[in-house]
């Protein structure tokens, strides 16, 4: 037998530079870092503001306060007001944790924050600067495997958001309605394009021909799934835009552009 | 026109980047430049290559820090005054110059259980719908250039993980077999998690980025495998459902694929012993060419016809041999 290996000697090539990449590999993680930080800051500030979340005249409720469950909600409380009025408790305390979990365990966002925040790795063929690495094999990252439960919760919350858009429709049609509908449609697209959804829809099968209906579902979700990253960013944009528009209406900075009513 | 290159030269005892000015013509790729270097300046420069068409997976190297195939990287993608740095794959031990010892990958390949045909289906009788095999077929495009293995930070930046982690190339193999409609093994998910270290992957998608065959490694293999492992191991509802509907017992019955005794020698990575493919009830390997009466694929004329036909069955006159 011939061998190409010299027995015993197993050293990597001694290359001193940490990376030899000459392109701007740091740009994508930097943009991700700035984008996610800005969004999380905006969302946190808004969630703890406890005002300017509802436009009474047109029934516009921002998705950050849906469903509204404290006494501050007034007319916006569609599902009762079981939560106490305390500044640390957001109006949508029952849904926000699940939405956060859904995005935190999302297969796209995982890539984004592992690269941009944890630098593990910051870019391809650029070394991560961690002493040890155990990936998602141990606590707490092993809980990333719970993504499908967050998906179930997010699907239910999307129904609530859809209800908000339908309820706002009762007063006529304005730019606010259009923004709410675009947001809801994008949220559905993002939620359904989830990798866990793709698995549940039919990815777990190995005989597609025996399950033609589930195969159709899987094909549909697969088409959406290729755009999961795009939808992840688009929904961040539509969520912030919807919230900002409703805040601006509620604070009387602007008035709604009405088409009907 | 002469262009500037830096090429890593050396072996496992050490080495450095050396500077060269090499003639580059229109339409050439990096591998052409290496061949010109060998022909004009450094006849002893070591480099693996074979097909020059991106189909053999031999000329894997790192070009300006990115893992790429030398034969598929056009010189026109660089500006005229740009220095092109060529180094060997970093993740594997270097043998000499641009040639690395990729035996890590072959060890991991040996540790992956082979395809196990279903019981009662003889070789040559496998029938599958195209729609069922399509998903597995994507992974058959792999040319084993090992760029994904090289770029994966789990082993690239953490040598100590090589023992527990098989790498993207073998995750697509695991996915291919787990999605295979005729594969009879039901323990592939456990193997992917425990034997291959699927949990180490944090889906940062560099394997997909460098794949010259554009296999969607992360989206179509690793994430589906992770979800299948969740079904098997982490999802309490799926486990409960399996207990209630007694699927576990059905699967346990199917799991008794007869195994050959593993070889006694430890693999160099020490993780898992290589396994032979499933054996038949007689303790022997099922190989189509040996067990079928006729070698090769089935005859379009039917298996009961042998050639040459006897003269009374042919519709023409045999020429007289004299």
XYZ file of C-alpha atoms in Angstrom:
583
model
C 0.000 0.000 0.000
C 1.224 3.462 -0.753
C 0.592 6.383 1.483
C 0.891 10.097 0.942
C 1.305 10.782 4.635
C 4.501 10.905 6.565
C 3.660 9.034 9.728
C 3.779 10.924 13.006
C 4.038 14.431 11.600
C 0.658 16.174 11.587
C 1.148 19.928 11.729
C -0.885 22.513 9.893
C 0.773 24.936 7.494
C 2.520 27.659 9.502
C 0.706 30.744 8.203
C 1.203 33.728 10.470
C -1.639 35.965 9.259
C -4.915 35.242 11.069
C -6.777 35.725 7.831
C -5.574 36.506 4.327
C -8.946 37.737 3.111
C -8.582 41.028 1.281
C -12.264 41.779 0.692
C -14.399 43.725 3.170
C -15.481 40.651 5.132
C -16.197 42.788 8.206
C -18.881 44.812 6.435
C -21.723 42.257 6.562
C -21.324 41.443 10.296
C -20.983 45.154 11.038
C -24.236 45.986 9.242
C -25.960 43.085 11.012
C -24.607 44.296 14.360
C -25.761 47.858 13.810
C -29.138 46.843 12.377
C -30.030 44.407 15.147
C -28.735 46.707 17.907
C -30.731 49.640 16.558
C -33.882 47.577 16.252
C -33.611 46.012 19.711
C -32.970 49.455 21.256
C -35.978 50.967 19.488
C -38.233 48.040 20.442
C -37.133 48.092 24.089
C -37.740 51.825 24.408
C -41.142 51.535 22.765
C -42.280 48.539 24.795
C -41.532 50.306 28.106
C -42.980 53.656 27.017
C -46.514 52.573 27.921
C -48.108 55.296 25.780
C -48.848 56.197 22.142
C -49.682 52.622 21.227
C -53.307 52.980 20.163
C -55.254 55.247 17.835
C -58.761 55.278 19.217
C -60.463 56.811 16.195
C -59.293 54.114 13.764
C -58.631 51.190 16.164
C -54.969 51.055 15.183
C -53.001 49.008 17.718
C -49.231 48.675 17.333
C -47.947 45.077 17.132
C -45.584 45.785 20.051
C -48.642 46.122 22.342
C -50.769 43.354 20.917
C -52.641 41.814 22.649
C -52.957 44.664 25.127
C -53.509 43.218 28.592
C -53.193 45.948 31.248
C -55.523 48.680 32.538
C -53.681 51.292 30.471
C -55.057 49.727 27.293
C -58.537 51.168 27.532
C -60.404 50.482 24.329
C -57.470 48.513 22.908
C -57.965 45.654 25.374
C -59.551 42.957 23.247
C -58.685 40.052 25.523
C -59.355 41.529 28.999
C -56.863 43.227 31.309
C -55.445 40.524 33.581
C -52.015 42.159 34.038
C -51.192 44.768 36.694
C -50.109 48.321 35.891
C -46.412 48.217 36.635
C -43.842 49.973 34.490
C -41.711 46.839 34.131
C -44.604 44.845 32.716
C -45.159 45.497 29.007
C -48.739 45.597 27.784
C -48.123 42.502 25.645
C -46.239 40.541 28.306
C -47.839 37.262 27.328
C -46.711 37.378 23.709
C -43.471 39.376 23.545
C -41.343 36.687 25.282
C -42.464 34.129 22.717
C -41.805 36.458 19.809
C -38.360 37.164 21.228
C -37.774 33.420 21.608
C -38.982 32.782 18.053
C -36.484 35.259 16.622
C -33.684 34.272 19.006
C -33.907 30.598 18.070
C -34.596 31.288 14.374
C -32.070 29.525 12.152
C -31.366 32.738 10.269
C -30.982 35.013 13.284
C -28.740 32.423 14.894
C -26.375 32.755 11.958
C -26.644 36.539 12.138
C -25.875 36.968 15.824
C -23.343 34.164 16.086
C -21.441 35.984 13.383
C -22.052 39.624 14.277
C -22.234 39.534 18.096
C -20.470 36.383 19.203
C -17.900 36.473 16.364
C -18.018 32.721 16.103
C -16.893 33.110 13.336
C -17.192 36.768 12.236
C -16.914 35.685 8.580
C -15.908 32.608 6.606
C -12.233 31.668 6.990
C -11.790 34.388 9.600
C -10.891 32.843 12.965
C -13.270 33.055 15.888
C -11.386 34.241 18.941
C -12.784 31.807 21.428
C -10.674 29.492 23.536
C -13.191 26.690 23.479
C -16.179 25.890 21.342
C -18.951 23.426 22.028
C -21.557 24.793 19.618
C -25.120 23.982 20.462
C -24.361 20.777 22.319
C -24.654 22.141 25.863
C -26.745 24.341 28.127
C -27.895 27.009 27.343
C -27.521 26.772 23.553
C -28.969 23.280 23.428
C -32.321 25.030 23.932
C -32.051 26.367 20.391
C -33.659 23.018 19.605
C -36.940 24.339 21.033
C -37.404 26.510 17.939
C -40.487 24.615 16.793
C -42.358 25.478 19.997
C -41.550 29.138 19.484
C -42.867 28.676 15.938
C -46.186 27.300 17.227
C -46.467 30.315 19.546
C -45.535 32.744 16.763
C -48.203 31.271 14.488
C -50.845 31.895 17.179
C -49.543 35.442 17.676
C -49.757 36.033 13.923
C -53.473 35.182 14.192
C -53.820 37.859 16.904
C -52.000 40.368 14.684
C -54.344 39.456 11.836
C -57.295 40.111 14.145
C -55.844 43.565 14.951
C -55.699 44.371 11.239
C -59.286 43.141 10.708
C -60.548 45.153 13.688
C -58.894 48.323 12.393
C -60.652 47.732 9.084
C -64.057 48.381 10.673
C -63.517 52.134 10.630
C -62.834 52.562 6.915
C -59.570 52.618 5.040
C -56.518 54.728 5.681
C -52.781 54.523 5.166
C -52.618 52.982 8.646
C -54.737 50.044 7.463
C -52.462 49.464 4.497
C -49.396 49.518 6.767
C -51.035 47.112 9.223
C -51.953 44.685 6.426
C -48.510 44.796 4.842
C -47.020 44.101 8.251
C -49.360 41.177 8.910
C -48.741 39.616 5.507
C -44.988 39.925 5.951
C -45.223 38.458 9.471
C -47.121 35.471 8.070
C -44.574 35.046 5.301
C -41.712 35.155 7.802
C -43.444 32.778 10.212
C -44.375 30.258 7.515
C -40.941 30.375 5.902
C -39.421 29.108 9.164
C -37.180 26.041 8.872
C -39.161 24.277 11.610
C -42.359 24.934 9.666
C -40.726 23.436 6.588
C -39.854 20.354 8.607
C -43.332 20.036 10.091
C -45.060 20.658 6.741
C -43.368 17.696 5.101
C -39.609 17.839 5.536
C -39.694 15.037 8.061
C -41.038 12.568 5.489
C -38.903 10.384 3.335
C -41.646 9.192 1.016
C -43.054 12.303 -0.632
C -44.952 10.178 -3.155
C -47.014 8.626 -0.353
C -48.020 12.053 0.989
C -48.769 14.234 -2.059
C -50.626 16.935 -0.067
C -47.852 17.366 2.468
C -45.385 17.388 -0.405
C -47.289 20.355 -1.876
C -47.135 22.130 1.490
C -43.436 21.383 1.756
C -42.798 22.718 -1.751
C -44.676 25.927 -0.905
C -42.824 26.422 2.380
C -39.503 25.593 0.681
C -40.070 28.405 -1.805
C -40.695 30.845 1.051
C -37.860 29.339 3.055
C -35.201 30.349 0.528
C -36.167 33.954 1.374
C -36.149 33.467 5.132
C -33.261 35.875 5.655
C -34.879 38.560 3.502
C -38.199 38.121 5.298
C -36.449 38.264 8.677
C -35.138 41.742 7.845
C -38.286 42.892 6.043
C -40.417 42.056 9.091
C -38.057 43.960 11.383
C -38.590 46.921 9.071
C -42.369 46.586 8.794
C -42.736 46.072 12.565
C -40.729 49.211 13.362
C -42.481 51.197 10.634
C -45.965 50.108 11.741
C -45.142 50.931 15.336
C -43.644 54.292 14.462
C -46.584 55.284 12.259
C -49.077 54.431 15.003
C -46.937 56.227 17.599
C -46.833 59.322 15.379
C -50.638 59.213 14.907
C -51.277 58.573 18.565
C -49.010 61.431 19.653
C -50.660 63.752 17.116
C -47.446 64.397 15.227
C -49.199 63.565 11.973
C -52.722 62.664 10.928
C -53.746 59.504 9.119
C -54.121 59.700 5.355
C -57.723 58.521 4.920
C -58.914 56.935 1.695
C -62.379 55.866 2.893
C -64.110 57.143 6.058
C 1.166 40.688 -18.507
C 3.046 39.858 -15.316
C 1.036 39.720 -12.105
C 2.234 39.460 -8.531
C 1.626 36.308 -6.493
C 2.461 35.120 -3.007
C 2.491 31.353 -2.614
C 2.975 29.475 0.643
C 5.918 27.102 0.403
C 7.052 24.697 3.064
C 6.064 21.547 4.889
C 4.956 20.466 8.343
C 8.229 21.688 9.868
C 7.550 25.244 8.729
C 7.304 27.486 5.696
C 6.543 30.956 4.482
C 4.900 32.982 1.748
C 7.187 33.496 -1.234
C 6.805 36.231 -3.831
C 6.586 35.518 -7.556
C 5.833 37.521 -10.692
C 4.093 35.303 -13.207
C 2.772 35.897 -16.717
C -1.034 35.778 -16.863
C -3.027 35.532 -20.091
C -6.640 36.300 -20.760
C -9.089 33.607 -19.663
C -6.728 31.869 -17.285
C -7.525 30.548 -13.834
C -5.361 30.366 -10.710
C -4.443 26.746 -11.392
C -3.016 27.770 -14.789
C -0.781 30.237 -12.991
C 0.441 27.538 -10.630
C 1.247 25.328 -13.603
C 3.157 28.216 -15.211
C 5.038 28.710 -11.945
C 5.969 25.042 -11.958
C 7.053 25.254 -15.588
C 9.119 28.412 -15.318
C 10.307 29.155 -11.783
C 9.580 26.470 -9.175
C 9.581 22.995 -10.686
C 9.251 21.488 -7.205
C 6.091 23.372 -6.181
C 3.659 20.714 -4.922
C -0.007 21.004 -5.873
C -2.830 18.492 -6.280
C -4.885 18.805 -9.423
C -6.649 16.597 -11.870
C -9.570 17.570 -14.091
C -9.255 21.385 -14.397
C -13.031 21.517 -14.745
C -14.272 21.800 -11.166
C -15.462 18.213 -11.084
C -12.717 16.248 -9.334
C -12.293 18.346 -6.207
C -8.514 18.047 -6.110
C -7.216 21.601 -6.406
C -8.749 22.955 -3.202
C -6.650 25.826 -1.870
C -7.093 29.177 -0.206
C -6.940 32.111 -2.583
C -6.745 35.505 -0.895
C -7.826 33.779 2.289
C -10.993 32.221 0.827
C -11.238 28.445 0.369
C -11.750 27.875 -3.358
C -10.972 25.548 -6.230
C -7.879 26.728 -8.105
C -9.341 25.668 -11.438
C -12.592 27.576 -10.910
C -11.115 30.891 -9.782
C -10.702 33.129 -12.791
C -7.825 35.594 -12.811
C -10.242 38.163 -14.241
C -11.913 38.370 -10.815
C -8.835 40.170 -9.484
C -7.715 43.660 -10.410
C -4.516 43.947 -12.476
C -2.406 45.335 -9.622
C -3.807 43.009 -6.972
C -1.470 40.594 -5.221
C -2.970 37.104 -5.183
C -2.054 35.056 -2.109
C -2.284 31.284 -2.428
C -2.025 29.064 0.648
C -2.814 25.431 1.429
C -6.014 24.450 3.284
C -5.532 25.528 6.887
C -7.647 22.943 8.659
C -5.655 19.902 7.588
C -2.016 18.990 8.240
C 0.237 20.151 5.432
C 2.328 17.653 3.490
C 4.194 20.061 1.245
C 3.451 23.457 -0.310
C -0.194 23.426 -1.386
C -0.797 19.737 -0.666
C -2.505 18.830 2.600
C -3.281 15.536 4.264
C -7.064 15.275 4.065
C -7.280 11.813 5.645
C -9.449 13.284 8.435
C -12.257 13.254 5.896
C -11.714 9.647 4.892
C -11.740 8.582 8.543
C -15.040 10.361 9.033
C -16.380 8.758 5.852
C -15.528 5.319 7.185
C -17.355 6.070 10.400
C -20.605 6.848 8.564
C -22.796 3.740 8.298
C -23.398 2.705 4.695
C -26.742 2.472 2.904
C -28.800 -0.418 4.248
C -31.263 -1.907 1.759
C -34.738 -2.809 3.006
C -35.455 -6.426 3.914
C -36.907 -8.579 1.180
C -35.789 -6.398 -1.717
C -33.058 -7.976 -3.777
C -30.402 -5.888 -5.491
C -31.765 -4.794 -8.851
C -35.312 -4.568 -7.491
C -34.986 -1.116 -5.928
C -37.811 1.082 -7.212
C -38.234 4.702 -6.190
C -40.305 7.645 -7.369
C -38.260 10.516 -8.726
C -39.938 12.862 -6.273
C -38.648 10.735 -3.394
C -35.027 10.618 -4.471
C -34.729 14.238 -5.576
C -33.764 15.525 -2.167
C -31.049 12.918 -1.746
C -29.777 13.520 -5.258
C -28.794 17.103 -4.517
C -26.174 15.801 -2.111
C -24.790 13.384 -4.692
C -23.413 16.391 -6.553
C -20.691 16.604 -3.894
C -17.229 16.347 -5.477
C -15.469 15.930 -2.119
C -13.213 18.934 -2.511
C -13.475 19.335 1.288
C -13.717 23.119 1.063
C -16.687 22.977 3.437
C -14.722 20.840 5.875
C -11.849 23.292 5.627
C -13.878 26.439 6.150
C -15.997 25.148 9.028
C -14.793 27.016 12.088
C -15.719 24.119 14.378
C -12.603 22.276 13.260
C -10.713 25.092 11.555
C -10.362 27.125 14.733
C -10.637 24.281 17.242
C -8.426 21.334 16.387
C -9.669 19.532 19.516
C -13.157 19.210 17.987
C -11.935 17.005 15.136
C -12.531 13.915 17.201
C -16.191 14.608 17.890
C -17.182 16.513 14.749
C -17.594 14.974 11.318
C -18.163 18.171 9.311
C -20.620 19.430 6.672
C -19.615 16.930 3.994
C -20.729 14.067 6.231
C -23.835 15.849 7.419
C -25.031 15.895 3.819
C -24.180 12.201 3.634
C -26.201 11.563 6.799
C -29.085 13.634 5.441
C -28.906 11.888 2.073
C -29.258 8.479 3.708
C -31.847 9.568 6.269
C -33.993 11.042 3.469
C -33.398 8.029 1.231
C -36.741 6.302 0.653
C -35.218 2.829 0.690
C -32.710 3.105 3.495
C -33.712 0.676 6.232
C -31.668 2.073 9.097
C -33.581 4.074 11.649
C -30.665 5.110 13.862
C -29.239 7.740 11.507
C -30.513 10.612 13.637
C -28.808 9.246 16.727
C -25.662 8.722 14.695
C -25.752 12.291 13.362
C -26.125 13.672 16.857
C -23.873 11.396 18.867
C -21.439 9.999 16.338
C -21.034 12.993 14.049
C -21.466 15.862 16.511
C -24.259 17.643 14.632
C -24.868 19.821 17.701
C -21.475 21.488 17.257
C -22.700 23.191 14.099
C -23.971 26.701 14.808
C -25.342 27.105 11.269
C -23.197 30.083 10.320
C -23.424 28.805 6.731
C -19.806 29.105 5.613
C -19.990 25.580 4.188
C -22.798 26.691 1.876
C -20.869 29.830 0.920
C -17.787 27.966 -0.280
C -19.446 24.950 -1.951
C -18.370 24.930 -5.629
C -21.326 22.683 -6.498
C -23.747 25.137 -4.850
C -25.245 22.466 -2.634
C -27.483 24.130 -0.048
C -25.661 22.305 2.719
C -27.105 24.245 5.636
C -30.683 24.755 4.506
C -31.284 21.395 2.878
C -29.138 19.029 4.936
C -27.919 20.344 8.276
C -31.069 22.141 9.410
C -33.398 19.301 8.313
C -31.092 16.871 10.137
C -31.151 19.082 13.231
C -34.939 19.107 13.075
C -34.993 15.331 12.698
C -32.730 15.013 15.732
C -35.143 17.265 17.651
C -37.973 14.884 16.688
C -35.995 11.994 17.985
C -34.415 13.438 21.075
C -35.603 16.848 22.248
C -39.267 17.205 21.342
C -41.364 15.817 24.242
C -44.571 15.894 22.183
C -43.141 13.854 19.313
C -41.700 11.353 21.789
C -45.026 11.065 23.550
C -46.811 10.587 20.223
C -44.366 7.884 19.261
C -45.064 6.075 22.547
C -48.848 6.415 22.261
C -49.032 5.236 18.665
C -46.363 2.609 19.352
C -44.213 3.749 16.476
C -41.147 3.128 18.636
C -41.864 -0.594 18.604
C -42.339 -0.654 14.855
C -39.043 1.151 14.422
C -37.263 -1.056 16.928
C -38.260 -4.046 14.810
C -36.807 -2.370 11.734
C -33.623 -1.453 13.536
C -32.336 -4.999 13.618
C -30.252 -4.583 10.497
C -27.600 -7.263 10.816
C -24.176 -5.762 11.362
C -20.751 -7.055 10.747
C -18.422 -7.064 13.713
C -16.526 -3.789 13.625
C -12.857 -3.898 12.846
C -10.804 -4.069 16.016
C -8.402 -1.290 15.060
C -9.162 2.140 16.502
C -9.596 4.894 13.953
C -7.027 7.651 14.156
C -9.703 10.068 15.350
C -10.611 7.477 18.001
C -14.268 8.395 17.968
C -16.165 5.586 16.357
C -15.222 2.336 14.784
C -15.818 1.924 11.089
C -18.808 -0.179 10.213
C -19.341 -2.452 7.270
C -22.600 -2.261 5.334
C -25.570 -4.444 6.247
C -25.102 -8.160 5.754
C -27.624 -10.645 4.412
C -29.124 -13.433 6.540
C -26.266 -15.692 5.502
C -23.789 -13.272 7.039
C -22.469 -12.197 3.649
C -22.429 -8.915 1.858
C -25.163 -8.255 -0.712
C -23.436 -7.091 -3.843
C -25.502 -6.867 -6.972
C -22.835 -7.963 -9.434
C -21.929 -11.056 -7.433
C -25.395 -12.258 -6.444
C -27.138 -11.653 -9.767
C -26.784 -14.294 -12.465
C -25.901 -11.602 -14.982
C -23.480 -8.841 -14.203
C -24.321 -5.220 -14.748
C -27.777 -3.720 -15.212
C -30.876 -5.690 -16.181
C -31.133 -6.643 -19.865
C -33.659 -4.764 -21.981
C -34.438 -8.085 -23.682
C -35.413 -9.800 -20.424
C -33.305 -11.817 -18.015
C -34.277 -15.212 -19.487
C -32.729 -14.580 -22.885
C -29.103 -15.472 -23.443
C -27.029 -14.432 -26.370
C -26.192 -15.525 -28.991
C -29.684 -16.823 -29.728
C -29.917 -20.345 -31.112
C -30.083 -20.240 -34.964
C -33.696 -21.510 -35.081
C -34.907 -18.446 -33.130
C -33.341 -15.715 -35.196
C -35.279 -14.161 -38.083
C -32.351 -13.993 -40.477
C -29.910 -16.409 -42.026
C -26.647 -16.832 -40.215
C -23.793 -16.322 -42.590
C -22.012 -19.560 -43.336
C -18.880 -19.642 -41.179
C -16.879 -21.114 -44.070
